[in-house]
Coordinates of N, CA and C in Angstrom, one line a residue:
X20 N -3.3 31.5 -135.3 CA -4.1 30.6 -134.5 C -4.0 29.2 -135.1
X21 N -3.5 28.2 -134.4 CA -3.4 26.5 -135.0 C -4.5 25.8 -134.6
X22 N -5.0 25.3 -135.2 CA -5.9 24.3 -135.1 C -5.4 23.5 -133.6
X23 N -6.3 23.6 -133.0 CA -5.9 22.8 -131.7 C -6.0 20.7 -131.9
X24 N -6.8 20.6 -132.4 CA -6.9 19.0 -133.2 C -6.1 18.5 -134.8
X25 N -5.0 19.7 -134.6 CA -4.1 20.0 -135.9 C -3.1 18.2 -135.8
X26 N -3.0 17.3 -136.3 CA -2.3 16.8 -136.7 C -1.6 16.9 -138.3
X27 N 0.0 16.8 -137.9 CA 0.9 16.6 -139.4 C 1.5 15.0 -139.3
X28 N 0.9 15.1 -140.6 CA 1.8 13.8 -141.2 C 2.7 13.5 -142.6
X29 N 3.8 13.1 -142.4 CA 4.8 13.0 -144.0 C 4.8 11.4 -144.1
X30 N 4.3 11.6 -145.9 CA 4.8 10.5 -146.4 C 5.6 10.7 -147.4
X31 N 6.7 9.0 -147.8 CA 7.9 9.3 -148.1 C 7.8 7.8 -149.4
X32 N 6.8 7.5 -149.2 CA 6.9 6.3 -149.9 C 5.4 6.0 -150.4
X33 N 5.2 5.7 -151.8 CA 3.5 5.3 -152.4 C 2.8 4.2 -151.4
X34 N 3.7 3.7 -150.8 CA 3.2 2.3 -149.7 C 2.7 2.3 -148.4
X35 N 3.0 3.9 -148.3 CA 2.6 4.8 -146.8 C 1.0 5.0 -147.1
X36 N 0.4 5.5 -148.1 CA -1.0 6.1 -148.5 C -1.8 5.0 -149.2
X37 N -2.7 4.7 -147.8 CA -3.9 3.9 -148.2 C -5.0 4.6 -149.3
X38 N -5.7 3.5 -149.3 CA -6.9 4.1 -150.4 C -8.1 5.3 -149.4
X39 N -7.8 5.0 -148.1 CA -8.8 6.0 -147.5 C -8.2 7.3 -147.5
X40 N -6.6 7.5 -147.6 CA -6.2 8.8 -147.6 C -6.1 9.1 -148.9
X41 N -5.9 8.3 -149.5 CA -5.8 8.5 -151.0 C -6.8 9.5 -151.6
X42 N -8.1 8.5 -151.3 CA -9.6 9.1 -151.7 C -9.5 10.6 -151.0
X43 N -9.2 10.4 -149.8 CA -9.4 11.8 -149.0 C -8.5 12.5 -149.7
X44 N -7.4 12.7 -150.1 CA -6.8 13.7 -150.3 C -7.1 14.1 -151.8
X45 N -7.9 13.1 -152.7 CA -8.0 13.6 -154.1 C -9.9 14.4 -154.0
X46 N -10.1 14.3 -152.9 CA -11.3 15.0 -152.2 C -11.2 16.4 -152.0
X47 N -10.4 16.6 -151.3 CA -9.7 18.0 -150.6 C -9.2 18.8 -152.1
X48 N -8.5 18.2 -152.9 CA -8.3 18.8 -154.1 C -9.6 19.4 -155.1
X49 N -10.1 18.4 -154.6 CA -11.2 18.9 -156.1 C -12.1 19.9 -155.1
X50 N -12.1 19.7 -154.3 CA -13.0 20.7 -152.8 C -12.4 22.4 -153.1
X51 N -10.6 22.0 -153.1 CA -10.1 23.3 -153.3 C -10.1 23.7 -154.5
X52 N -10.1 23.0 -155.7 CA -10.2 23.7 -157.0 C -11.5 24.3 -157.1
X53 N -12.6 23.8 -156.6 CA -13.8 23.6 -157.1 C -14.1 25.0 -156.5
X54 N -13.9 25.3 -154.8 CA -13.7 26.9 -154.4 C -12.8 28.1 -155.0
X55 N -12.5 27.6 -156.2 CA -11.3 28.6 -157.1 C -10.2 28.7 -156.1
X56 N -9.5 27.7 -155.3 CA -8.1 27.5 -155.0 C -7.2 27.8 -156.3
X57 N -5.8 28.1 -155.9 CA -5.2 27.8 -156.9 C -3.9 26.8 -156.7
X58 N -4.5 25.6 -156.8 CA -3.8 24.5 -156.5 C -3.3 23.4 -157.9
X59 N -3.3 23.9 -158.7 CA -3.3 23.2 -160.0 C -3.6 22.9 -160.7
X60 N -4.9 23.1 -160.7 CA -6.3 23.3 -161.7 C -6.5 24.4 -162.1
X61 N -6.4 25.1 -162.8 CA -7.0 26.1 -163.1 C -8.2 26.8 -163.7
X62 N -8.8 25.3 -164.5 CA -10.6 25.4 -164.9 C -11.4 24.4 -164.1
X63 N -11.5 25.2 -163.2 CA -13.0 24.3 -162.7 C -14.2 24.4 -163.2
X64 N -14.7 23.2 -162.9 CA -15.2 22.7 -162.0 C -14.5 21.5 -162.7
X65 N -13.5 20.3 -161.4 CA -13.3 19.3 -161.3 C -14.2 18.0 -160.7
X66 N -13.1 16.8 -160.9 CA -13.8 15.9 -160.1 C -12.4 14.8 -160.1
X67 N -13.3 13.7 -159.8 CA -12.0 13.0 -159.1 C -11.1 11.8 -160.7
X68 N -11.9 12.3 -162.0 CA -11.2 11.8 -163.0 C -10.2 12.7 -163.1
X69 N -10.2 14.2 -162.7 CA -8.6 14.8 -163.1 C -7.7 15.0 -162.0
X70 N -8.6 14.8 -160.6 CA -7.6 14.9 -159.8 C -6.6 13.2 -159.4
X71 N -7.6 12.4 -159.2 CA -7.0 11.0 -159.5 C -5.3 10.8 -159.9
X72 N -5.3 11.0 -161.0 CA -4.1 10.7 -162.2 C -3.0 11.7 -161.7
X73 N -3.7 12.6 -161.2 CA -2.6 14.0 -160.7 C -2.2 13.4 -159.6
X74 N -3.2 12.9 -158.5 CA -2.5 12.6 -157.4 C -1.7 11.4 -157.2
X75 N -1.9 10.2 -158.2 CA -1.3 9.3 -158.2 C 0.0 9.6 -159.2
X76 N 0.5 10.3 -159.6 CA 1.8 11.1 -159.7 C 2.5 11.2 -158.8
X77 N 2.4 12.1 -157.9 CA 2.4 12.5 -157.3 C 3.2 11.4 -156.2
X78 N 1.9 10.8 -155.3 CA 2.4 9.1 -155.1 C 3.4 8.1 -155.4
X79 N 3.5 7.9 -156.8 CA 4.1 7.4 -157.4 C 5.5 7.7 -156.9
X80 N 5.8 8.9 -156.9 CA 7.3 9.5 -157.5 C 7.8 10.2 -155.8
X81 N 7.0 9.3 -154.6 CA 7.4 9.7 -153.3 C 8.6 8.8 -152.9
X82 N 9.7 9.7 -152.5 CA 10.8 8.5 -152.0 C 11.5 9.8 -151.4
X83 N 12.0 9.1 -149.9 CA 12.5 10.2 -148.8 C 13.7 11.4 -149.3
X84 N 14.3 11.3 -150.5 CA 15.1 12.0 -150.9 C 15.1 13.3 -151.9
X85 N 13.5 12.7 -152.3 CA 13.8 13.6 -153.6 C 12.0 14.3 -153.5
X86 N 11.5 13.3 -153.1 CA 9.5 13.7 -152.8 C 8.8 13.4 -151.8
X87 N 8.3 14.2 -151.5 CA 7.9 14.3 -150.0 C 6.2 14.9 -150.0
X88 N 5.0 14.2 -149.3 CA 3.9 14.5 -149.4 C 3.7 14.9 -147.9
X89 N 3.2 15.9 -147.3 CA 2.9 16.5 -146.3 C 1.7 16.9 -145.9
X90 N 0.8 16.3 -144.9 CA -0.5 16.2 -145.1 C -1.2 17.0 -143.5
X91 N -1.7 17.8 -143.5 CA -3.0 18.2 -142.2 C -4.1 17.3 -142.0
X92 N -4.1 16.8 -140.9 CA -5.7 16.4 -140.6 C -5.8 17.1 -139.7
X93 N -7.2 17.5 -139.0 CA -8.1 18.3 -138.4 C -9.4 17.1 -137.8
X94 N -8.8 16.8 -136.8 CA -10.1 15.9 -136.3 C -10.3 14.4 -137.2
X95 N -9.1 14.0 -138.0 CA -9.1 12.9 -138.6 C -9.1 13.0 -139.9
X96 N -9.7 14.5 -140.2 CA -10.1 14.6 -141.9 C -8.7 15.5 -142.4
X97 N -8.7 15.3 -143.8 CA -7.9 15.5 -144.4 C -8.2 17.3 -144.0
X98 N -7.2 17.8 -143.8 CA -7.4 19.7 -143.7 C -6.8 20.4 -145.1
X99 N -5.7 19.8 -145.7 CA -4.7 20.5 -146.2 C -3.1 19.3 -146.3
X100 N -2.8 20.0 -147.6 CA -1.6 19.1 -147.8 C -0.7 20.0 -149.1
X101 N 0.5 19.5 -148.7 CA 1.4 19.6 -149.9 C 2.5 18.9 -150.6
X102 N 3.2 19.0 -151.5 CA 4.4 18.2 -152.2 C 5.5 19.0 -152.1
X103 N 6.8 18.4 -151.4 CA 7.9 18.7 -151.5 C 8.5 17.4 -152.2
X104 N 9.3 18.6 -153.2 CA 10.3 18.2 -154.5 C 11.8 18.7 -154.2
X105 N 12.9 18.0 -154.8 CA 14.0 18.6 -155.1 C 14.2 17.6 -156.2
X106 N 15.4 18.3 -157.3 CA 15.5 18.1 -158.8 C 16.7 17.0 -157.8
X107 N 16.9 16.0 -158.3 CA 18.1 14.8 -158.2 C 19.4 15.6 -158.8
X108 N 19.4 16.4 -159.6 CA 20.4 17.1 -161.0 C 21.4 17.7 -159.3
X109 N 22.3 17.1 -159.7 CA 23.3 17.6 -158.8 C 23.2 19.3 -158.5
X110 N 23.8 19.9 -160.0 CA 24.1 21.4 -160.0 C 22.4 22.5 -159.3
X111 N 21.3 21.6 -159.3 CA 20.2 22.5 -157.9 C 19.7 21.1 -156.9
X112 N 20.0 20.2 -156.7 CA 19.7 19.4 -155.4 C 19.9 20.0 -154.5
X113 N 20.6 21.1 -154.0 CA 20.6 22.2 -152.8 C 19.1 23.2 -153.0
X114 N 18.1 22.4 -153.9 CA 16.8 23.3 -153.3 C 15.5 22.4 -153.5
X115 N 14.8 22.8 -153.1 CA 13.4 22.2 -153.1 C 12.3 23.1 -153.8
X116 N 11.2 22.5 -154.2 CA 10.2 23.5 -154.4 C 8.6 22.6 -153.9
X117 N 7.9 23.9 -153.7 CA 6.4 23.6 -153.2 C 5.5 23.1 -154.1
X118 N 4.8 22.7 -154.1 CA 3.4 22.0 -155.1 C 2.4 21.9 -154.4
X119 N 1.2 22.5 -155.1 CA 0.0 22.3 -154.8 C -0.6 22.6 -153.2
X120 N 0.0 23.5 -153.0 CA -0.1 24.1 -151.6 C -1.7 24.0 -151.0
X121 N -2.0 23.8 -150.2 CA -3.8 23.7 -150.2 C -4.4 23.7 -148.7
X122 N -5.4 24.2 -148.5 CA -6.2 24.0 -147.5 C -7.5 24.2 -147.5
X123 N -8.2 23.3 -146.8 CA -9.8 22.9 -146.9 C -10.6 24.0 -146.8
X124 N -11.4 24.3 -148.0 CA -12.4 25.7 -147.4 C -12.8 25.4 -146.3
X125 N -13.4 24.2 -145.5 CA -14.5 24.2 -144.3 C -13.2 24.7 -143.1
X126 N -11.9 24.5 -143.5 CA -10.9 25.1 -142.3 C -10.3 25.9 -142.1
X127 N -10.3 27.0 -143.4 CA -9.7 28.0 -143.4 C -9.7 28.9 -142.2
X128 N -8.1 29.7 -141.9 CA -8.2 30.7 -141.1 C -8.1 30.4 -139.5
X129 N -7.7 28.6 -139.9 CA -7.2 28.0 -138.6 C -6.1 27.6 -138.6
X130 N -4.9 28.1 -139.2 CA -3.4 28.3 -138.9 C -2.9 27.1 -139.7
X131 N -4.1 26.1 -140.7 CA -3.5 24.9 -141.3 C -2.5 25.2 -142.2
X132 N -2.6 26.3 -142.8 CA -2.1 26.5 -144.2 C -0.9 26.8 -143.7
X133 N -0.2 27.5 -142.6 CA 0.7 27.9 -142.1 C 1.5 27.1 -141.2
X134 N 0.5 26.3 -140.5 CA 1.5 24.8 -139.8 C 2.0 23.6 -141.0
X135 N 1.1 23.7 -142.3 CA 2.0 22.9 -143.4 C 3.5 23.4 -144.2
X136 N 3.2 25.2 -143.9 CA 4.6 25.3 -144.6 C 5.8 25.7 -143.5
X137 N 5.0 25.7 -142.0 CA 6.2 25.8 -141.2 C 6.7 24.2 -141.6
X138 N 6.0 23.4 -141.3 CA 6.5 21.5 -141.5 C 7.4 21.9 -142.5
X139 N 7.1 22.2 -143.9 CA 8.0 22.1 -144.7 C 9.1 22.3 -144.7
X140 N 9.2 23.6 -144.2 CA 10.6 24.2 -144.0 C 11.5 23.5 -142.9
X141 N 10.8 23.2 -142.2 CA 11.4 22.1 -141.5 C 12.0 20.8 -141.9
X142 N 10.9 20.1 -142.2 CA 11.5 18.7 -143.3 C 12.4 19.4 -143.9
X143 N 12.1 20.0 -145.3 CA 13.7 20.8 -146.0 C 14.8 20.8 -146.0
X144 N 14.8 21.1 -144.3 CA 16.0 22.1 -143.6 C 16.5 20.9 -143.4
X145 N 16.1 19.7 -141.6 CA 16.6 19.2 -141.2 C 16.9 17.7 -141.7
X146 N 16.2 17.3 -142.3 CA 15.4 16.0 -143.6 C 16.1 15.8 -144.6
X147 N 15.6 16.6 -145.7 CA 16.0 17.0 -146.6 C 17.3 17.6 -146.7
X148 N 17.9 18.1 -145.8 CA 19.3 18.9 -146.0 C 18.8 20.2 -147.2
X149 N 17.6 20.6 -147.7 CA 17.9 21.7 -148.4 C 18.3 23.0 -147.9
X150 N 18.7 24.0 -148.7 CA 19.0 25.2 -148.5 C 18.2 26.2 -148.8
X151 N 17.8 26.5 -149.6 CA 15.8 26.7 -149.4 C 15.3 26.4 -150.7
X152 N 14.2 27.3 -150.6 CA 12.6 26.7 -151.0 C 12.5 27.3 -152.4
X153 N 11.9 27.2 -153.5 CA 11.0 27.8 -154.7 C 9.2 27.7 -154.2
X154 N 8.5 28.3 -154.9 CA 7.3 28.2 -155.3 C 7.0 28.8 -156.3
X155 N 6.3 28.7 -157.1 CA 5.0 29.6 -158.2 C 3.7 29.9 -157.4
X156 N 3.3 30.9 -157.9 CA 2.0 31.5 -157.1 C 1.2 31.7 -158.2
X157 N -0.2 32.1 -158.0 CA -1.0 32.3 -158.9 C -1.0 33.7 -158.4
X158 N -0.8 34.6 -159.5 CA -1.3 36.3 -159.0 C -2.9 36.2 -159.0
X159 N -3.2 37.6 -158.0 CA -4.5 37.9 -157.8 C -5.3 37.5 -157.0
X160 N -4.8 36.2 -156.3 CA -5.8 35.6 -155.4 C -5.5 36.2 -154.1
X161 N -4.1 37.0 -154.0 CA -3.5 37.0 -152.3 C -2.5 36.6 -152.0
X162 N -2.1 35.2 -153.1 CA -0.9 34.1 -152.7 C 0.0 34.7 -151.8
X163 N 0.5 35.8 -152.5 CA 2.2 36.9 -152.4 C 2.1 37.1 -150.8
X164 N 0.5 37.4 -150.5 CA 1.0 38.1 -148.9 C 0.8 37.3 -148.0
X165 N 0.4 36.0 -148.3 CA 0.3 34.9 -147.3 C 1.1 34.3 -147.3
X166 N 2.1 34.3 -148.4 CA 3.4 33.6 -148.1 C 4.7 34.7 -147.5
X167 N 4.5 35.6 -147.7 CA 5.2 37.3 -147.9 C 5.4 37.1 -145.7
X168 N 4.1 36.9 -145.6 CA 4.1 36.9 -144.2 C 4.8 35.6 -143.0
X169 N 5.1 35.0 -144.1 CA 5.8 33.3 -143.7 C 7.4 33.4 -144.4
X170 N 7.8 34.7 -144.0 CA 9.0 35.3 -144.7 C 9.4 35.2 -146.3
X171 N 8.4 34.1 -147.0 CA 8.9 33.7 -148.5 C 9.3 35.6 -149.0
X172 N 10.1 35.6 -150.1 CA 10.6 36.5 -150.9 C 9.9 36.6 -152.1
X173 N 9.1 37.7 -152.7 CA 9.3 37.6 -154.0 C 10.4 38.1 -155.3
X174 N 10.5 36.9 -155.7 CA 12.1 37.2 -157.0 C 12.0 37.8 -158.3
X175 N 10.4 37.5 -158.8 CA 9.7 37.7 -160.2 C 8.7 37.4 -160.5
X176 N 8.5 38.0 -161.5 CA 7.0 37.3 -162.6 C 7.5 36.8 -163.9
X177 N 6.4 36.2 -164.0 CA 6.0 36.0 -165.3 C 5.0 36.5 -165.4
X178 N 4.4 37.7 -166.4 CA 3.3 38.7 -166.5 C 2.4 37.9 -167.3
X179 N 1.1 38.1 -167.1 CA -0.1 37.6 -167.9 C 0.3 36.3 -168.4
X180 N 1.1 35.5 -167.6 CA 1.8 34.0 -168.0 C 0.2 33.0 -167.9
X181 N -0.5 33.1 -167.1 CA -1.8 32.4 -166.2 C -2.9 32.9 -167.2
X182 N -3.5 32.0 -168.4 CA -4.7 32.1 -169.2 C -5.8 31.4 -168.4
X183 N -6.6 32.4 -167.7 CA -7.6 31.5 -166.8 C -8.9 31.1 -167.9
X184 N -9.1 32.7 -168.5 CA -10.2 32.7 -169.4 C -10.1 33.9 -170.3
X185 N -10.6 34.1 -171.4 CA -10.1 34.8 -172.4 C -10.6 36.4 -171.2
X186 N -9.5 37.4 -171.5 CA -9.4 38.3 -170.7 C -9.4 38.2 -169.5
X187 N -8.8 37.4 -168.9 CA -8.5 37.1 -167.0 C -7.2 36.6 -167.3
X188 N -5.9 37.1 -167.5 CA -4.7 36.6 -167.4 C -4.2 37.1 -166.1
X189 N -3.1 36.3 -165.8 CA -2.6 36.4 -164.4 C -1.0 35.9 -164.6
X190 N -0.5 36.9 -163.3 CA 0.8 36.8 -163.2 C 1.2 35.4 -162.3
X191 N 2.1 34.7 -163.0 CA 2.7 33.7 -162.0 C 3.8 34.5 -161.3
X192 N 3.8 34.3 -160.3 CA 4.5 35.0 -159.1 C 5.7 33.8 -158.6
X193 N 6.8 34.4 -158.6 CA 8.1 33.4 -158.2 C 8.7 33.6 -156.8
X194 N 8.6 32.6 -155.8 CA 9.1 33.2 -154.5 C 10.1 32.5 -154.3
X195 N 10.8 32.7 -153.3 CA 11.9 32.0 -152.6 C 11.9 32.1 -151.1
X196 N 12.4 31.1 -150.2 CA 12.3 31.2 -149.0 C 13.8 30.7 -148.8
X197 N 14.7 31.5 -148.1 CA 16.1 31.2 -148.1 C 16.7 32.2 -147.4
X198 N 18.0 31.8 -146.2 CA 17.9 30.4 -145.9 C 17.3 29.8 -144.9
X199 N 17.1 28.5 -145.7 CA 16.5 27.9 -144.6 C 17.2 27.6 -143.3

């Protein structure tokens, strides 16, 4: 089910993202770490001094060829967003990988998370010219079958790779989506 007031938007350039989406999307981040997302935090409780510097990375290093930010609003507000990468390195520029995959607890379970990585694969494919996709996953949360069900593949692990807290280790889970 999609969000019926689902808008997608891609940015391709640091000069596309105002300070209002800015703020908003380093919002949404600390929203989702702070609900034990696993979006690239892995010790919460955050705030907007660690997400900040993460997201203005991020920003920084957007240009139509190589980084790509992909964003959900829901009625104007930020829903969910993610980063599409491909390495410049000639010998894998035939692939892309996902970052920070995310969607707003207050939206969950309204098709956002799912209309961001259909977009993706889209951009990818037709955009990007890639040939498919990478991700990392955090084991334990679910990740595997919510991507599992959006055709992604699982390739491998890394076993007890994820030190969340002493005795809570977790597998990073390696998918692929191909072909695009």
């Amino acid at each position: 089910m999609h969000d019926d007031s689902l808008e997608l938007r891609q940015f391709v350039s640091p000069h596309m993202v105002d300070d209002r989406l800015r703020q908003a999307l380093i919002d949404c981040w600390v929203d989702v770490t702070n609900a034990g997302g696993a979006a690239g935090f892995p010790f919460p409780p955050i705030d907007d001094r660690q997400a900040a510097p993460a997201l203005d990375a991020i920003l920084t290093s957007l240009a139509p060829d190589t980084c790509r930010l992909l964003v959900a609003l829901s009625e104007g507000e930020v829903a969910g967003w993610l980063n599409l990468r491909r390495d410049p390195f000639a010998l894998i520029a035939h692939w892309g990988t996902l970052h920070h995959v995310q969607t707003h607890p207050r939206v969950r379970g309204r098709g956002i998370g799912v209309a961001l990585m259909e977009l993706a694969q889209q951009v990818a494919r037709d955009e990007m010219d890639l040939e498919h996709l990478h991700l990392a996953a955090r084991g334990g949360v679910g990740l595997e079958r919510f991507y599992g069900r959006l055709g992604w593949k699982e390739i491998g692990r890394w076993p007890d790779a994820l030190r969340l807290a002493p005795g809570d280790d977790r597998d990073e889970i390696l998918m692929i989506l191909a072909p695009l």
